[in-house]
PDB file of C-alpha atoms in Angstrom:
ATOM      1  CA  UNK A 643     114.229  59.974 122.890  1.00  0.00           C
ATOM      2  CA  UNK A 644     113.681  57.096 120.405  1.00  0.00           C
ATOM      3  CA  UNK A 645     111.292  56.803 117.274  1.00  0.00           C
ATOM      4  CA  UNK A 646     109.123  54.434 119.358  1.00  0.00           C
ATOM      5  CA  UNK A 647     109.350  55.503 122.505  1.00  0.00           C
ATOM      6  CA  UNK A 648     107.414  58.722 120.836  1.00  0.00           C
ATOM      7  CA  UNK A 649     105.792  57.074 117.955  1.00  0.00           C
ATOM      8  CA  UNK A 650     102.540  57.368 120.745  1.00  0.00           C
ATOM      9  CA  UNK A 651     101.697  58.807 123.712  1.00  0.00           C
ATOM     10  CA  UNK A 652     100.872  57.705 126.873  1.00  0.00           C
ATOM     11  CA  UNK A 653      97.630  57.727 125.706  1.00  0.00           C
ATOM     12  CA  UNK A 654      97.420  56.563 123.232  1.00  0.00           C
ATOM     13  CA  UNK A 655      98.792  53.418 124.209  1.00  0.00           C
ATOM     14  CA  UNK A 656      95.969  52.844 126.968  1.00  0.00           C
ATOM     15  CA  UNK A 657      93.225  52.858 124.203  1.00  0.00           C
ATOM     16  CA  UNK A 658      95.271  50.450 121.944  1.00  0.00           C
ATOM     17  CA  UNK A 659      95.676  48.533 125.521  1.00  0.00           C
ATOM     18  CA  UNK A 660      91.953  49.489 126.275  1.00  0.00           C
ATOM     19  CA  UNK A 661      90.880  48.392 122.152  1.00  0.00           C
ATOM     20  CA  UNK A 662      92.858  44.981 123.098  1.00  0.00           C
ATOM     21  CA  UNK A 663      91.320  43.904 125.512  1.00  0.00           C
ATOM     22  CA  UNK A 664      87.307  44.956 123.789  1.00  0.00           C
ATOM     23  CA  UNK A 665      88.532  42.415 121.257  1.00  0.00           C
ATOM     24  CA  UNK A 666      89.012  39.334 124.136  1.00  0.00           C
ATOM     25  CA  UNK A 667      86.338  40.287 125.599  1.00  0.00           C
ATOM     26  CA  UNK A 668      84.564  38.368 122.665  1.00  0.00           C
ATOM     27  CA  UNK A 669      86.926  35.433 121.758  1.00  0.00           C
ATOM     28  CA  UNK A 670      89.612  33.019 123.068  1.00  0.00           C
ATOM     29  CA  UNK A 671      92.327  34.536 120.686  1.00  0.00           C
ATOM     30  CA  UNK A 672      95.323  36.734 122.510  1.00  0.00           C
ATOM     31  CA  UNK A 673      96.380  40.090 120.705  1.00  0.00           C
ATOM     32  CA  UNK A 674      99.310  41.687 120.826  1.00  0.00           C
ATOM     33  CA  UNK A 675     101.336  44.416 119.626  1.00  0.00           C
ATOM     34  CA  UNK A 676     104.701  44.761 119.214  1.00  0.00           C
ATOM     35  CA  UNK A 677     106.689  48.274 118.762  1.00  0.00           C
ATOM     36  CA  UNK A 678     110.244  48.542 118.065  1.00  0.00           C
ATOM     37  CA  UNK A 679     112.014  50.890 115.407  1.00  0.00           C
ATOM     38  CA  UNK A 680     113.531  48.394 112.998  1.00  0.00           C
ATOM     39  CA  UNK A 681     114.683  45.135 111.891  1.00  0.00           C
ATOM     40  CA  UNK A 682     117.799  43.519 110.624  1.00  0.00           C
ATOM     41  CA  UNK A 683     115.679  40.278 109.259  1.00  0.00           C
ATOM     42  CA  UNK A 684     112.658  41.088 106.916  1.00  0.00           C
ATOM     43  CA  UNK A 685     109.513  41.896 108.574  1.00  0.00           C
ATOM     44  CA  UNK A 686     107.993  38.630 107.847  1.00  0.00           C
ATOM     45  CA  UNK A 687     110.238  36.455 109.316  1.00  0.00           C
ATOM     46  CA  UNK A 688     110.801  39.471 112.887  1.00  0.00           C
ATOM     47  CA  UNK A 689     107.155  39.288 113.642  1.00  0.00           C
ATOM     48  CA  UNK A 690     107.182  35.418 113.062  1.00  0.00           C
ATOM     49  CA  UNK A 691     110.348  35.243 115.885  1.00  0.00           C
ATOM     50  CA  UNK A 692     108.534  37.434 118.031  1.00  0.00           C
ATOM     51  CA  UNK A 693     105.485  35.356 118.271  1.00  0.00           C
ATOM     52  CA  UNK A 694     107.371  33.214 119.330  1.00  0.00           C
ATOM     53  CA  UNK A 695     109.240  35.164 121.619  1.00  0.00           C
ATOM     54  CA  UNK A 696     105.986  36.685 123.260  1.00  0.00           C
ATOM     55  CA  UNK A 697     105.194  32.486 123.234  1.00  0.00           C
ATOM     56  CA  UNK A 698     101.707  33.120 121.238  1.00  0.00           C
ATOM     57  CA  UNK A 699     102.590  30.015 119.597  1.00  0.00           C
ATOM     58  CA  UNK A 700     101.428  28.547 122.811  1.00  0.00           C
ATOM     59  CA  UNK A 701      98.448  29.456 123.841  1.00  0.00           C
ATOM     60  CA  UNK A 702      95.814  26.564 123.802  1.00  0.00           C
ATOM     61  CA  UNK A 703      93.524  27.160 120.483  1.00  0.00           C
ATOM     62  CA  UNK A 704      97.088  28.490 118.135  1.00  0.00           C
ATOM     63  CA  UNK A 705      94.825  31.436 117.933  1.00  0.00           C
ATOM     64  CA  UNK A 706      97.131  35.170 118.279  1.00  0.00           C
ATOM     65  CA  UNK A 707      96.833  37.166 116.715  1.00  0.00           C
ATOM     66  CA  UNK A 708     100.234  40.036 116.388  1.00  0.00           C
ATOM     67  CA  UNK A 709     100.338  43.370 115.197  1.00  0.00           C
ATOM     68  CA  UNK A 710     104.319  43.998 114.638  1.00  0.00           C
ATOM     69  CA  UNK A 711     105.319  48.169 113.899  1.00  0.00           C
ATOM     70  CA  UNK A 712     108.592  48.403 112.143  1.00  0.00           C
ATOM     71  CA  UNK A 713     108.693  52.300 112.949  1.00  0.00           C
ATOM     72  CA  UNK A 714     111.716  53.873 111.109  1.00  0.00           C
ATOM     73  CA  UNK A 715     111.208  50.834 108.939  1.00  0.00           C
ATOM     74  CA  UNK A 716     107.586  52.780 108.096  1.00  0.00           C
ATOM     75  CA  UNK A 717     106.803  48.757 108.132  1.00  0.00           C
ATOM     76  CA  UNK A 718     104.269  47.067 110.419  1.00  0.00           C
ATOM     77  CA  UNK A 719     103.020  42.968 109.496  1.00  0.00           C
ATOM     78  CA  UNK A 720      99.994  41.195 110.837  1.00  0.00           C
ATOM     79  CA  UNK A 721     100.793  37.672 112.069  1.00  0.00           C
ATOM     80  CA  UNK A 722      98.162  35.034 112.890  1.00  0.00           C
ATOM     81  CA  UNK A 723      99.221  31.117 114.756  1.00  0.00           C
ATOM     82  CA  UNK A 724      98.070  28.084 113.068  1.00  0.00           C
ATOM     83  CA  UNK A 725      94.547  28.168 114.165  1.00  0.00           C
ATOM     84  CA  UNK A 726      93.387  31.449 112.756  1.00  0.00           C
ATOM     85  CA  UNK A 727      95.195  30.450 109.772  1.00  0.00           C
ATOM     86  CA  UNK A 728      93.363  27.588 109.575  1.00  0.00           C
ATOM     87  CA  UNK A 729      90.128  29.580 109.661  1.00  0.00           C
ATOM     88  CA  UNK A 730      89.428  33.003 108.407  1.00  0.00           C
ATOM     89  CA  UNK A 731      89.436  33.918 104.705  1.00  0.00           C
ATOM     90  CA  UNK A 732      93.241  34.131 103.094  1.00  0.00           C
ATOM     91  CA  UNK A 733      91.846  37.387 101.626  1.00  0.00           C
ATOM     92  CA  UNK A 734      91.364  38.794 105.899  1.00  0.00           C
ATOM     93  CA  UNK A 735      94.930  39.441 106.847  1.00  0.00           C
ATOM     94  CA  UNK A 736      94.974  41.745 103.322  1.00  0.00           C
ATOM     95  CA  UNK A 737      91.602  43.625 103.927  1.00  0.00           C
ATOM     96  CA  UNK A 738      93.260  44.579 107.777  1.00  0.00           C
ATOM     97  CA  UNK A 739      96.241  45.021 106.525  1.00  0.00           C
ATOM     98  CA  UNK A 740      94.065  47.922 104.404  1.00  0.00           C
ATOM     99  CA  UNK A 741      92.161  49.434 106.749  1.00  0.00           C
ATOM    100  CA  UNK A 742      95.413  49.849 109.070  1.00  0.00           C
ATOM    101  CA  UNK A 743      97.925  51.094 105.769  1.00  0.00           C
ATOM    102  CA  UNK A 744      95.063  54.222 105.749  1.00  0.00           C
ATOM    103  CA  UNK A 745      95.601  55.016 108.785  1.00  0.00           C
ATOM    104  CA  UNK A 746      99.201  54.899 108.634  1.00  0.00           C
ATOM    105  CA  UNK A 747      99.755  57.027 105.302  1.00  0.00           C
ATOM    106  CA  UNK A 748      97.724  60.200 106.687  1.00  0.00           C
ATOM    107  CA  UNK A 749      99.902  59.467 110.676  1.00  0.00           C
ATOM    108  CA  UNK A 750      97.236  58.304 112.493  1.00  0.00           C
ATOM    109  CA  UNK A 751      98.766  54.877 113.853  1.00  0.00           C
ATOM    110  CA  UNK A 752      97.286  54.351 116.567  1.00  0.00           C
ATOM    111  CA  UNK A 753      93.887  54.927 115.427  1.00  0.00           C
ATOM    112  CA  UNK A 754      95.169  52.419 112.300  1.00  0.00           C
ATOM    113  CA  UNK A 755      96.340  50.246 115.271  1.00  0.00           C
ATOM    114  CA  UNK A 756      93.025  50.519 117.027  1.00  0.00           C
ATOM    115  CA  UNK A 757      90.315  48.964 113.722  1.00  0.00           C
ATOM    116  CA  UNK A 758      92.872  46.870 113.506  1.00  0.00           C
ATOM    117  CA  UNK A 759      92.758  45.770 116.504  1.00  0.00           C
ATOM    118  CA  UNK A 760      88.751  45.889 116.375  1.00  0.00           C
ATOM    119  CA  UNK A 761      88.542  44.155 112.925  1.00  0.00           C
ATOM    120  CA  UNK A 762      91.033  41.129 113.953  1.00  0.00           C
ATOM    121  CA  UNK A 763      88.849  40.561 117.457  1.00  0.00           C
ATOM    122  CA  UNK A 764      84.982  40.997 115.705  1.00  0.00           C
ATOM    123  CA  UNK A 765      86.427  37.398 113.400  1.00  0.00           C
ATOM    124  CA  UNK A 766      88.476  35.930 116.069  1.00  0.00           C
ATOM    125  CA  UNK A 767      84.962  36.387 117.472  1.00  0.00           C
ATOM    126  CA  UNK A 768      83.213  34.166 114.810  1.00  0.00           C
ATOM    127  CA  UNK A 769      85.859  31.191 114.372  1.00  0.00           C
ATOM    128  CA  UNK A 770      87.188  31.041 118.360  1.00  0.00           C
ATOM    129  CA  UNK A 771      84.079  32.803 120.664  1.00  0.00           C
ATOM    130  CA  UNK A 772      84.544  33.743 124.244  1.00  0.00           C
ATOM    131  CA  UNK A 773      83.618  30.897 126.585  1.00  0.00           C
ATOM    132  CA  UNK A 774      82.338  31.147 130.452  1.00  0.00           C
ATOM    133  CA  UNK A 775      86.063  29.520 130.848  1.00  0.00           C
ATOM    134  CA  UNK A 776      88.346  31.073 129.737  1.00  0.00           C
ATOM    135  CA  UNK A 777      91.264  33.127 130.680  1.00  0.00           C
ATOM    136  CA  UNK A 778      93.751  35.904 129.371  1.00  0.00           C
ATOM    137  CA  UNK A 779      96.633  34.381 128.318  1.00  0.00           C
ATOM    138  CA  UNK A 780      98.989  36.589 127.552  1.00  0.00           C
ATOM    139  CA  UNK A 781      99.567  40.065 128.741  1.00  0.00           C
ATOM    140  CA  UNK A 782      97.702  42.540 126.726  1.00  0.00           C
ATOM    141  CA  UNK A 783     100.689  45.655 127.320  1.00  0.00           C
ATOM    142  CA  UNK A 784     101.871  46.808 124.061  1.00  0.00           C
ATOM    143  CA  UNK A 785     106.120  45.300 124.285  1.00  0.00           C
ATOM    144  CA  UNK A 786     108.599  47.321 123.122  1.00  0.00           C
ATOM    145  CA  UNK A 787     112.406  46.447 121.550  1.00  0.00           C
TER     146      UNK A 787
END
């Protein structure tokens, strides 16, 4: 079994998907999680690539958020679309990153990801509130590479 498969249990993955669904119930924003073993390029650039590959840059309001985790590298990136970067305060991503990192340092990977998703969802709700016409533009499942 690979480190990616060992990183989270099926139950933990289900809890993460439930957190995505919960967060997206209050916003038109879209949140995805991608997990892979390692990256051959710098992690920010890899998150950018995946953001495009997962079609997260195709959201109507540019309000996608990707939480990228490279398990073996012990690195993660939170990458937001253009609409989000224009809307959220500059320090927002750093604060969210600090919450996730504090859980990761203790080995609480699922909890770090869940809290990061819920924090992002709250901020998205402020700038991109849910509308009755809103549709889920992206798959909520965790993608793996």
